[in-house]
Amino acid sequence: MIPVAAAQADDQSLYEVRRKIYPRAVGGAFARWRWTLVFATQLVFYGLPWLAWNGRQAVLFDLEARKFHIFGLVLWPQDFIYLAVLLVISAFSLFLFTAVAGRLWCGYACPQTVYTEIFLWVERRIEGDRVARMKLDRSTGPRKAALKAAKHGAWIAIALWTGFTFVGYFTPIRELARASLTFSYGPWETFWIFFYAFATYGNAGWMREQVCKYMCPYARFQSSMFDRDTLVISYDAARGEPRGGRSRSADAGALGLGDCVDCGICVQVCPTGIDIREGLQYECIGCAACIDGCDQVMEKMGYPKGLIRYSTESALANGWSARQIAARVLRPRVLAYSAVLAAIVGAAGTSLWHRAPIKMDVIRDRGSVAREVADDRIENVYRLQVMNTDERPHRFTLEVEGSEHLRHVELLSDRQPLEIAAVASEPVAVRVRAEPHDADGSQKIAFVLRTVDGDASRPIVIHEKSRFLVPPSLAHKDSHDGR
Amino acid sequence: MSDFTSGFWGFYISALTLGGVAFCAYILVKMSRRKAAGDPDQTGHVWDEDLAEYNNPLPRWWVWLFWITIVFGLAYLWIYPGLGTWRGASHWSSREQYEGEMQVAERQFGPLYQKYAGVDLKAVAADPDARAIGQKLFMTYCTQCHASDARGGRGFPNLTDDDWLFGGEPDVIKTTIMNGRNGIMPAFGPALGPEGVRDTANYVRSLSGLGHDAARAARGKAHFTTYCAACHGVDGKGNRAVGAPNLTDAIWLYGPSEATIAETITGGRNIVMPAHKDFLGEARVHLLAAYVYGLSHPEPGRRVAAAK
C-alpha cells in the first residue's frame, strides 16, 4: 500500500469533467481536403433522395414492402448478402486506409467529423473564432443570449433537415415534404426525424470529441492496424526541440533552440484538445489541423514546413525521406488487405452484374409425403414461391429435372405458362410425378424456371434443387393391385 | 397477478428488485468520490508491492446516464407490473396489448373481407381478387392437410375433383369449414373376421370395376348388404349426410388396393376436419369456401361490385 498521509487527503471526483474545447479556425491543404469531403458526402446525402428514376424515387429503402430501390436495382430480403458484403468491403477499406495512413476516415469523412465541421463553421460565423467564443462564454447579458439563441437555432435547423433527409431514404421524400407542410407525419416518421435530428444536434453541437474518445469503438481498435510504417500525424521532436519563443529575426541556432516556437497554435486548432508534440495519442483523430496550423507559422517564421507532418514511426527514428516512406507503403500487411479487398469487390461486382432479377424458393409440402397415382407413378406436391424483382412482368415455363432413379418425370401445373406481374411474388402449387425404378427414399430433382418473353436467345434460367420422396410402401407395388 | 403460490413471493421479488436498484445508486454515490491520496493519475490500488493502476476516469456525463437509467427503471416499475403483485399505474397486460393489436389488425384488414360478406358464393368464386385472397388464406390454413395444390393426400380429400364426402354446394362447403366435420367408419374386423374382410374388400373393388376374385366378391356382397349398406347405400354410392364416400368411382381417400381396403374395413376410419368458425371468423371462411368451390368450378373472372 502507498502510505496515506492524512494531511494530503482530499475529496476528489473519480470522474472526468469535460473541459470545453474551442478549436481555432485553420486553413490549409488538409483543411481544404476536409471541406471537399464535407461537400462531397453531404451533397450525396442531402441530394440523393430527391433524384427520380423510372417514375419513382431513385434511392428508396422501402422497409414496409421489404424492397430496397437503388437506381435500376431492386433488392429483396433474399439479397441480404449484399448488405453483408457491403459491410465487409467497408471494414476492409477501413483496415487498408488505416494501415497506410492512420485515421483517414476519422479525420476527413466520418459523419461525426463532417457534422462537427459544419456546426463549428456555424458557431464561428455567429460567435466568432476561438478567442471571441471564449470571451463570450465568460460574459453574461443579452448579447450572449441572442448569439447563443441564434447559434442553437441554426444548429437545430440543420439537424432537423438532416433528420428529415434521413427519413427520406425510407419514406418517399416528396410525400414527406408535403406532410411537413401540415405536420402530418406518421408516428415512426416523427420519432426518427426527431431522434436523428437530436442525435445530430447533440453529437455535433455538444458531444463532439467525446463521441470519438468514449463512444466510438473504431477509435479504440484502430491501433491494432497501425505498425511502424503507418503514416500518422507526427511532431518532429528532433527538429523542433528544444522549443521556445524567439523573434522572427533571431538566429535559433545561436539561441540553442529547435524550430518549434512554442506558439501553441497546434494545441489551439486541435478539435480533441491534445498536444501533438507529446506524441501519438489515442484521442488524435488524424484531422491534420495541427499540420495546417504549424505550416502557417513555419512559413511566417521563414522555416521549412513540416515540423508537424504525416510521417511514420520508422521514418522519424531513421530520418527517412518521403521517397523512403513511400517505398515502405507496399508492405505485406498493406498488400494482404488490398488483395482481400480487391477479391471481395471483384466477387461482389461480378455477382451483382450476373444477378438474375428472378428468384424461386422451393418448399416441398410437409403435410403429405407422397401420393399414389395411376400408371405406377408417385406424386409429390411443391409450393414454388416465384419472385419477379424486375420492374416489368415476365412469362415463364416451369420444368423439372429428375435423378437417375426416377423415370417418366413430369411436372403438372395449373399455370403454364406462368405469368408474374412486375415486382411481385406469388406462390405456385405444382405436382411432380415420377416412377421410381430402383430406389426409394429421397431423390434429387431440380426445378427449372425459364423466361419465355423478351430476348428469346438469352432467357433467364433459374435452377432450384429439391427432393422427391418415394415412400418404401409405394416403391414396391402391391401384387393384388390388379392393374 | 395470480401466478404466485403465496403472497410471500410478491414481496420477495419486489424487495430484490428495489434493493438491486438501491444498491446500484449506492455504488454510484460511493464510488464517484474518494479520499484521494497521492498521485491523482493513479487509482491508489497497488498490488504485488509496486503494481499500480492508472486512473482512466469515465466522463462525468456518462455517470449521469447511469442516474437516468435508475430514474427510468423506477418509473418503469411504477407504470408497468414489475414488482410482485403490483399491477402498475397503467394496468398494462400482454393479453390486453395482444387483443388491442388484433383489433387494430381487424379494423385494417376487416373491410377487405367484409366486401365479399353476404355476396353469393358463386359470384365470389368468380372474382379474381377474391380468389387471390382466398388462395392466400388457403395456403396459410388449409395446405397442412389438403396440400398446396388442394389435391389432398392419404386420408385428406382432394378438393379439386368435384367429388364430395359431405356435399359440394357452396353453402355446404361453407358449413364444413365453419363447423368442421367428423366422418366415422366403425371397425368391422371383429364382426367379419379376416376372411370376411377379404371377401368384402373384393366386393368393394368390384363396385368400381377393379380386378377382384369373383367368388370372394360374391360372398362379400352379403356382408356388404348387412354391414356397409346402412351408410354406403345398397348400391355403394355413399351418403353425404354422414360423409360416407361413394365406393363406385375411381376416387379413393385411402387407396384402392385390396390390402388398404381390408385395413379400412378391419380397423375403421375416423376423419376429422376441425371447425374454423371461431378461429377465422365468418368473413374469412366465406372467402375460403368460395375459393374451394372455385377449385372445381373454374369460371371466367367477373369482379364483385364494390360494397354499397
GROMACS .gro file of C-alpha atoms in nm, chain A residues 97-423:
model
  327
   97PHE     CA    1  -0.663   0.302  -4.524
   98THR     CA    2  -0.573   0.279  -4.157
   99ALA     CA    3  -0.272   0.059  -4.221
  100VAL     CA    4  -0.148   0.305  -4.485
  101ALA     CA    5  -0.225   0.641  -4.328
  102GLY     CA    6  -0.388   0.608  -3.990
  103ARG     CA    7  -0.728   0.750  -3.911
  104LEU     CA    8  -0.806   0.895  -4.253
  105TRP     CA    9  -1.173   0.808  -4.216
  106CYS     CA   10  -1.194   0.979  -3.876
  107GLY     CA   11  -1.016   1.292  -3.989
  108TYR     CA   12  -1.193   1.357  -4.316
  109ALA     CA   13  -1.509   1.157  -4.385
  110CYS     CA   14  -1.665   1.030  -4.063
  111PRO     CA   15  -2.011   1.189  -4.012
  112GLN     CA   16  -1.903   1.288  -3.661
  113THR     CA   17  -1.616   1.490  -3.810
  114VAL     CA   18  -1.821   1.620  -4.100
  115TYR     CA   19  -2.112   1.743  -3.889
  116THR     CA   20  -1.880   1.882  -3.622
  117GLU     CA   21  -1.706   2.076  -3.901
  118ILE     CA   22  -2.038   2.211  -4.025
  119PHE     CA   23  -2.156   2.301  -3.673
  120LEU     CA   24  -1.821   2.463  -3.592
  121TRP     CA   25  -1.849   2.673  -3.906
  122VAL     CA   26  -2.193   2.794  -3.796
  123GLU     CA   27  -2.058   2.860  -3.448
  124ARG     CA   28  -1.771   3.064  -3.594
  125ARG     CA   29  -1.999   3.268  -3.819
  126ILE     CA   30  -2.223   3.361  -3.526
  127GLU     CA   31  -1.995   3.377  -3.222
  128GLY     CA   32  -1.657   3.443  -3.381
  129ASP     CA   33  -1.334   3.247  -3.362
  130ARG     CA   34  -1.170   3.082  -3.061
  131VAL     CA   35  -1.084   3.390  -2.854
  132ALA     CA   36  -1.418   3.560  -2.919
  133ARG     CA   37  -1.605   3.242  -2.824
  134MET     CA   38  -1.407   3.203  -2.502
  135LYS     CA   39  -1.476   3.564  -2.414
  136LEU     CA   40  -1.846   3.527  -2.495
  137ASP     CA   41  -1.878   3.220  -2.271
  138ARG     CA   42  -1.728   3.414  -1.979
  139SER     CA   43  -1.964   3.709  -2.032
  140THR     CA   44  -2.331   3.746  -1.940
  141GLY     CA   45  -2.605   3.960  -2.081
  142PRO     CA   46  -2.847   3.994  -2.370
  143ARG     CA   47  -2.578   3.983  -2.640
  144LYS     CA   48  -2.467   3.640  -2.523
  145ALA     CA   49  -2.826   3.518  -2.504
  146ALA     CA   50  -2.901   3.645  -2.853
  147LEU     CA   51  -2.589   3.492  -3.009
  148LYS     CA   52  -2.643   3.160  -2.833
  149ALA     CA   53  -3.008   3.152  -2.941
  150ALA     CA   54  -2.907   3.225  -3.299
  151LYS     CA   55  -2.643   2.952  -3.294
  152HIS     CA   56  -2.870   2.687  -3.147
  153GLY     CA   57  -3.147   2.791  -3.384
  154ALA     CA   58  -2.919   2.739  -3.681
  155TRP     CA   59  -2.790   2.409  -3.542
  156ILE     CA   60  -3.143   2.281  -3.481
  157ALA     CA   61  -3.245   2.381  -3.833
  158ILE     CA   62  -2.953   2.187  -3.982
  159ALA     CA   63  -3.024   1.892  -3.752
  160LEU     CA   64  -3.392   1.881  -3.845
  161TRP     CA   65  -3.305   1.896  -4.213
  162THR     CA   66  -3.065   1.608  -4.158
  163GLY     CA   67  -3.329   1.404  -3.975
  164PHE     CA   68  -3.581   1.480  -4.248
  165THR     CA   69  -3.335   1.370  -4.517
  166PHE     CA   70  -3.252   1.052  -4.328
  167VAL     CA   71  -3.617   0.951  -4.306
  168GLY     CA   72  -3.648   1.049  -4.674
  169TYR     CA   73  -3.445   0.739  -4.759
  170PHE     CA   74  -3.719   0.520  -4.608
  171THR     CA   75  -4.036   0.716  -4.682
  172PRO     CA   76  -4.073   0.884  -5.022
  173ILE     CA   77  -3.918   1.224  -4.955
  174ARG     CA   78  -4.160   1.423  -5.169
  175GLU     CA   79  -4.455   1.282  -4.974
  176LEU     CA   80  -4.262   1.357  -4.657
  177ALA     CA   81  -4.209   1.717  -4.771
  178ARG     CA   82  -4.581   1.756  -4.837
  179ALA     CA   83  -4.655   1.603  -4.496
  180SER     CA   84  -4.420   1.859  -4.335
  181LEU     CA   85  -4.641   2.144  -4.455
  182THR     CA   86  -4.928   2.018  -4.243
  183PHE     CA   87  -4.704   1.835  -3.997
  184SER     CA   88  -4.888   1.509  -4.062
  185TYR     CA   89  -4.608   1.254  -4.024
  186GLY     CA   90  -4.675   0.904  -3.908
  187PRO     CA   91  -4.561   0.812  -3.555
  188TRP     CA   92  -4.244   0.634  -3.669
  189GLU     CA   93  -4.150   0.911  -3.913
  190THR     CA   94  -4.194   1.168  -3.636
  191PHE     CA   95  -3.984   0.961  -3.399
  192TRP     CA   96  -3.698   0.906  -3.644
  193ILE     CA   97  -3.687   1.262  -3.777
  194PHE     CA   98  -3.660   1.399  -3.425
  195PHE     CA   99  -3.438   1.122  -3.294
  196TYR     CA  100  -3.192   1.160  -3.581
  197ALA     CA  101  -3.206   1.539  -3.552
  198PHE     CA  102  -3.147   1.514  -3.178
  199ALA     CA  103  -2.851   1.280  -3.233
  200THR     CA  104  -2.702   1.517  -3.493
  201TYR     CA  105  -2.752   1.824  -3.274
  202GLY     CA  106  -2.625   1.651  -2.960
  203ASN     CA  107  -2.326   1.478  -3.117
  204ALA     CA  108  -2.204   1.759  -3.345
  205GLY     CA  109  -2.302   2.050  -3.121
  206TRP     CA  110  -2.236   1.924  -2.769
  207MET     CA  111  -2.060   1.587  -2.752
  208ARG     CA  112  -1.806   1.639  -3.032
  209GLU     CA  113  -1.471   1.482  -2.933
  210GLN     CA  114  -1.643   1.292  -2.650
  211VAL     CA  115  -1.800   1.070  -2.915
  212CYS     CA  116  -1.457   0.982  -3.052
  213LYS     CA  117  -1.296   0.943  -2.712
  214TYR     CA  118  -1.558   0.744  -2.526
  215MET     CA  119  -1.824   0.608  -2.762
  216CYS     CA  120  -1.657   0.512  -3.087
  217PRO     CA  121  -1.535   0.151  -3.087
  218TYR     CA  122  -1.329   0.205  -3.402
  219ALA     CA  123  -1.118   0.468  -3.230
  220ARG     CA  124  -1.012   0.208  -2.978
  221PHE     CA  125  -0.922  -0.081  -3.206
  222GLN     CA  126  -0.751   0.124  -3.474
  223SER     CA  127  -0.416   0.079  -3.302
  224SER     CA  128  -0.414  -0.288  -3.396
  225MET     CA  129  -0.396  -0.182  -3.762
  226PHE     CA  130  -0.103   0.054  -3.703
  227ASP     CA  131   0.255  -0.052  -3.746
  228ARG     CA  132   0.589   0.126  -3.754
  229ASP     CA  133   0.536   0.221  -4.120
  230THR     CA  134   0.185   0.365  -4.086
  231LEU     CA  135   0.162   0.731  -4.175
  232VAL     CA  136   0.049   0.923  -3.868
  233ILE     CA  137   0.048   1.288  -3.779
  234SER     CA  138   0.380   1.336  -3.607
  235TYR     CA  139   0.575   1.615  -3.446
  236ASP     CA  140   0.940   1.604  -3.549
  237ALA     CA  141   1.087   1.634  -3.199
  238ALA     CA  142   1.445   1.607  -3.324
  239ARG     CA  143   1.391   1.920  -3.533
  240GLY     CA  144   1.158   2.109  -3.301
  241GLU     CA  145   1.321   2.067  -2.961
  242PRO     CA  146   1.420   2.244  -2.754
  243ARG     CA  147   1.115   2.459  -2.817
  244GLY     CA  148   1.097   2.821  -2.723
  245GLY     CA  149   0.975   3.165  -2.829
  246ARG     CA  150   1.201   3.386  -3.028
  247SER     CA  151   1.168   3.690  -3.251
  248ARG     CA  152   1.148   3.633  -3.622
  249SER     CA  153   1.490   3.779  -3.679
  250ALA     CA  154   1.660   3.578  -3.406
  251ASP     CA  155   1.901   3.301  -3.502
  252ALA     CA  156   1.757   2.989  -3.345
  253GLY     CA  157   2.089   2.808  -3.371
  254ALA     CA  158   2.264   3.075  -3.169
  255LEU     CA  159   1.989   3.063  -2.903
  256GLY     CA  160   2.021   2.687  -2.885
  257LEU     CA  161   1.656   2.639  -2.985
  258GLY     CA  162   1.483   2.398  -3.221
  259ASP     CA  163   1.230   2.502  -3.483
  260CYS     CA  164   0.928   2.488  -3.251
  261VAL     CA  165   0.844   2.842  -3.150
  262ASP     CA  166   0.604   2.714  -2.884
  263CYS     CA  167   0.323   2.933  -3.017
  264GLY     CA  168   0.062   2.677  -2.911
  265ILE     CA  169  -0.129   2.702  -3.242
  266CYS     CA  170  -0.121   2.323  -3.284
  267VAL     CA  171  -0.299   2.285  -2.948
  268GLN     CA  172  -0.550   2.562  -3.019
  269VAL     CA  173  -0.666   2.419  -3.351
  270CYS     CA  174  -0.698   2.064  -3.220
  271PRO     CA  175  -1.065   1.953  -3.210
  272THR     CA  176  -0.986   1.697  -2.937
  273GLY     CA  177  -0.772   1.935  -2.731
  274ILE     CA  178  -0.449   1.739  -2.727
  275ASP     CA  179  -0.088   1.848  -2.775
  276ILE     CA  180   0.052   1.656  -3.070
  277ARG     CA  181   0.404   1.734  -2.950
  278GLU     CA  182   0.354   1.471  -2.680
  279GLY     CA  183   0.345   1.208  -2.950
  280LEU     CA  184   0.071   0.984  -3.090
  281GLN     CA  185  -0.228   0.970  -2.856
  282TYR     CA  186  -0.550   0.773  -2.874
  283GLU     CA  187  -0.752   1.097  -2.884
  284CYS     CA  188  -0.591   1.207  -3.213
  285ILE     CA  189  -0.848   1.166  -3.490
  286GLY     CA  190  -0.592   1.240  -3.761
  287CYS     CA  191  -0.759   1.556  -3.891
  288ALA     CA  192  -0.424   1.726  -3.966
  289ALA     CA  193  -0.548   2.065  -3.840
  290CYS     CA  194  -0.221   2.095  -3.642
  291ILE     CA  195  -0.022   2.041  -3.965
  292ASP     CA  196  -0.207   2.325  -4.134
  293GLY     CA  197  -0.164   2.547  -3.828
  294CYS     CA  198   0.204   2.474  -3.780
  295ASP     CA  199   0.284   2.514  -4.152
  296GLN     CA  200   0.140   2.866  -4.144
  297VAL     CA  201   0.362   2.956  -3.851
  298MET     CA  202   0.670   2.798  -4.011
  299GLU     CA  203   0.601   2.999  -4.325
  300LYS     CA  204   0.578   3.321  -4.127
  301MET     CA  205   0.899   3.235  -3.946
  302GLY     CA  206   1.073   3.156  -4.272
  303TYR     CA  207   1.140   2.797  -4.162
  304PRO     CA  208   1.073   2.495  -4.382
  305LYS     CA  209   0.723   2.349  -4.348
  306GLY     CA  210   0.655   2.010  -4.198
  307LEU     CA  211   0.764   2.039  -3.838
  308ILE     CA  212   0.434   1.856  -3.783
  309ARG     CA  213   0.364   1.627  -4.079
  310TYR     CA  214   0.237   1.288  -4.192
  311SER     CA  215   0.528   1.060  -4.116
  312THR     CA  216   0.591   0.713  -3.981
  313GLU     CA  217   0.749   0.590  -3.664
  314SER     CA  218   1.034   0.428  -3.861
  315ALA     CA  219   1.088   0.739  -4.070
  316LEU     CA  220   1.118   0.964  -3.765
  317ALA     CA  221   1.358   0.724  -3.598
  318ASN     CA  222   1.577   0.679  -3.905
  319GLY     CA  223   1.540   1.018  -4.068
  320TRP     CA  224   1.390   0.877  -4.388
  321SER     CA  225   1.288   1.090  -4.682
  322ALA     CA  226   0.938   1.091  -4.832
  323ARG     CA  227   1.063   0.857  -5.104
  324GLN     CA  228   1.185   0.608  -4.846
  325ILE     CA  229   0.849   0.626  -4.665
  326ALA     CA  230   0.664   0.566  -4.991
  327ALA     CA  231   0.881   0.265  -5.061
  328ARG     CA  232   0.753   0.104  -4.740
  329VAL     CA  233   0.385   0.154  -4.829
  330LEU     CA  234   0.370  -0.170  -5.029
  331ARG     CA  235   0.449  -0.391  -4.732
  332PRO     CA  236   0.292  -0.734  -4.674
  333ARG     CA  237   0.016  -0.607  -4.444
  334VAL     CA  238  -0.100  -0.347  -4.697
  335LEU     CA  239  -0.072  -0.593  -4.986
  336ALA     CA  240  -0.276  -0.852  -4.795
  337TYR     CA  241  -0.552  -0.602  -4.714
  338SER     CA  242  -0.552  -0.480  -5.076
  339ALA     CA  243  -0.571  -0.833  -5.214
  340VAL     CA  244  -0.862  -0.932  -4.988
  341LEU     CA  245  -1.041  -0.606  -5.063
  342ALA     CA  246  -0.991  -0.641  -5.438
  343ALA     CA  247  -1.111  -1.003  -5.428
  344ILE     CA  248  -1.428  -0.915  -5.237
  345VAL     CA  249  -1.505  -0.611  -5.453
  346GLY     CA  250  -1.446  -0.820  -5.765
  347ALA     CA  251  -1.664  -1.107  -5.643
  348ALA     CA  252  -1.943  -0.875  -5.529
  349GLY     CA  253  -1.931  -0.681  -5.856
  350THR     CA  254  -1.944  -0.999  -6.066
  351SER     CA  255  -2.227  -1.139  -5.856
  352LEU     CA  256  -2.423  -0.815  -5.881
  353TRP     CA  257  -2.365  -0.796  -6.255
  354HIS     CA  258  -2.491  -1.151  -6.310
  355ARG     CA  259  -2.769  -1.120  -6.055
  356ALA     CA  260  -3.090  -1.253  -6.206
  357PRO     CA  261  -3.400  -1.044  -6.140
  358ILE     CA  262  -3.594  -1.369  -6.093
  359LYS     CA  263  -3.584  -1.584  -5.784
  360MET     CA  264  -3.754  -1.904  -5.683
  361ASP     CA  265  -3.788  -2.079  -5.348
  362VAL     CA  266  -3.899  -2.442  -5.346
  363ILE     CA  267  -4.096  -2.561  -5.047
  364ARG     CA  268  -4.194  -2.927  -5.051
  365ASP     CA  269  -4.536  -2.983  -4.894
  366ARG     CA  270  -4.470  -3.120  -4.550
  367GLY     CA  271  -4.821  -3.237  -4.481
  368SER     CA  272  -4.824  -3.521  -4.733
  369VAL     CA  273  -4.527  -3.742  -4.804
  370ALA     CA  274  -4.636  -3.868  -5.143
  371ARG     CA  275  -4.944  -3.970  -5.336
  372GLU     CA  276  -5.007  -4.279  -5.534
  373VAL     CA  277  -5.145  -4.202  -5.878
  374ALA     CA  278  -5.232  -4.401  -6.185
  375ASP     CA  279  -4.975  -4.575  -6.413
  376ASP     CA  280  -4.745  -4.677  -6.122
  377ARG     CA  281  -4.630  -4.328  -6.060
  378ILE     CA  282  -4.587  -4.132  -5.742
  379GLU     CA  283  -4.678  -3.771  -5.697
  380ASN     CA  284  -4.515  -3.510  -5.470
  381VAL     CA  285  -4.654  -3.163  -5.415
  382TYR     CA  286  -4.440  -2.850  -5.406
  383ARG     CA  287  -4.506  -2.487  -5.345
  384LEU     CA  288  -4.281  -2.266  -5.554
  385GLN     CA  289  -4.251  -1.906  -5.446
  386VAL     CA  290  -4.169  -1.730  -5.772
  387MET     CA  291  -4.035  -1.379  -5.728
  388ASN     CA  292  -4.006  -1.131  -6.011
  389THR     CA  293  -3.789  -0.846  -5.885
  390ASP     CA  294  -3.783  -0.694  -6.231
  391GLU     CA  295  -3.983  -0.378  -6.285
  392ARG     CA  296  -4.178  -0.538  -6.570
  393PRO     CA  297  -4.394  -0.853  -6.586
  394HIS     CA  298  -4.245  -1.181  -6.705
  395ARG     CA  299  -4.376  -1.507  -6.853
  396PHE     CA  300  -4.212  -1.833  -6.761
  397THR     CA  301  -4.215  -2.202  -6.829
  398LEU     CA  302  -4.154  -2.445  -6.548
  399GLU     CA  303  -3.975  -2.775  -6.597
  400VAL     CA  304  -3.839  -3.043  -6.372
  401GLU     CA  305  -3.519  -3.246  -6.397
  402GLY     CA  306  -3.516  -3.587  -6.229
  403SER     CA  307  -3.250  -3.817  -6.092
  404GLU     CA  308  -3.133  -4.144  -6.248
  405HIS     CA  309  -3.355  -4.336  -6.005
  406LEU     CA  310  -3.673  -4.182  -6.143
  407ARG     CA  311  -3.846  -4.247  -6.475
  408HIS     CA  312  -4.116  -4.055  -6.657
  409VAL     CA  313  -4.063  -3.742  -6.451
  410GLU     CA  314  -4.332  -3.490  -6.526
  411LEU     CA  315  -4.437  -3.155  -6.385
  412LEU     CA  316  -4.803  -3.062  -6.366
  413SER     CA  317  -4.916  -2.709  -6.300
  414ASP     CA  318  -5.242  -2.528  -6.348
  415ARG     CA  319  -5.043  -2.228  -6.459
  416GLN     CA  320  -4.835  -2.300  -6.769
  417PRO     CA  321  -4.704  -2.066  -6.895
  418LEU     CA  322  -4.672  -1.879  -6.570
  419GLU     CA  323  -4.717  -1.503  -6.561
  420ILE     CA  324  -4.588  -1.292  -6.273
  421ALA     CA  325  -4.653  -0.919  -6.253
  422ALA     CA  326  -4.376  -0.663  -6.216
  423VAL     CA  327  -4.207  -0.660  -5.874
   0.00000   0.00000   0.00000
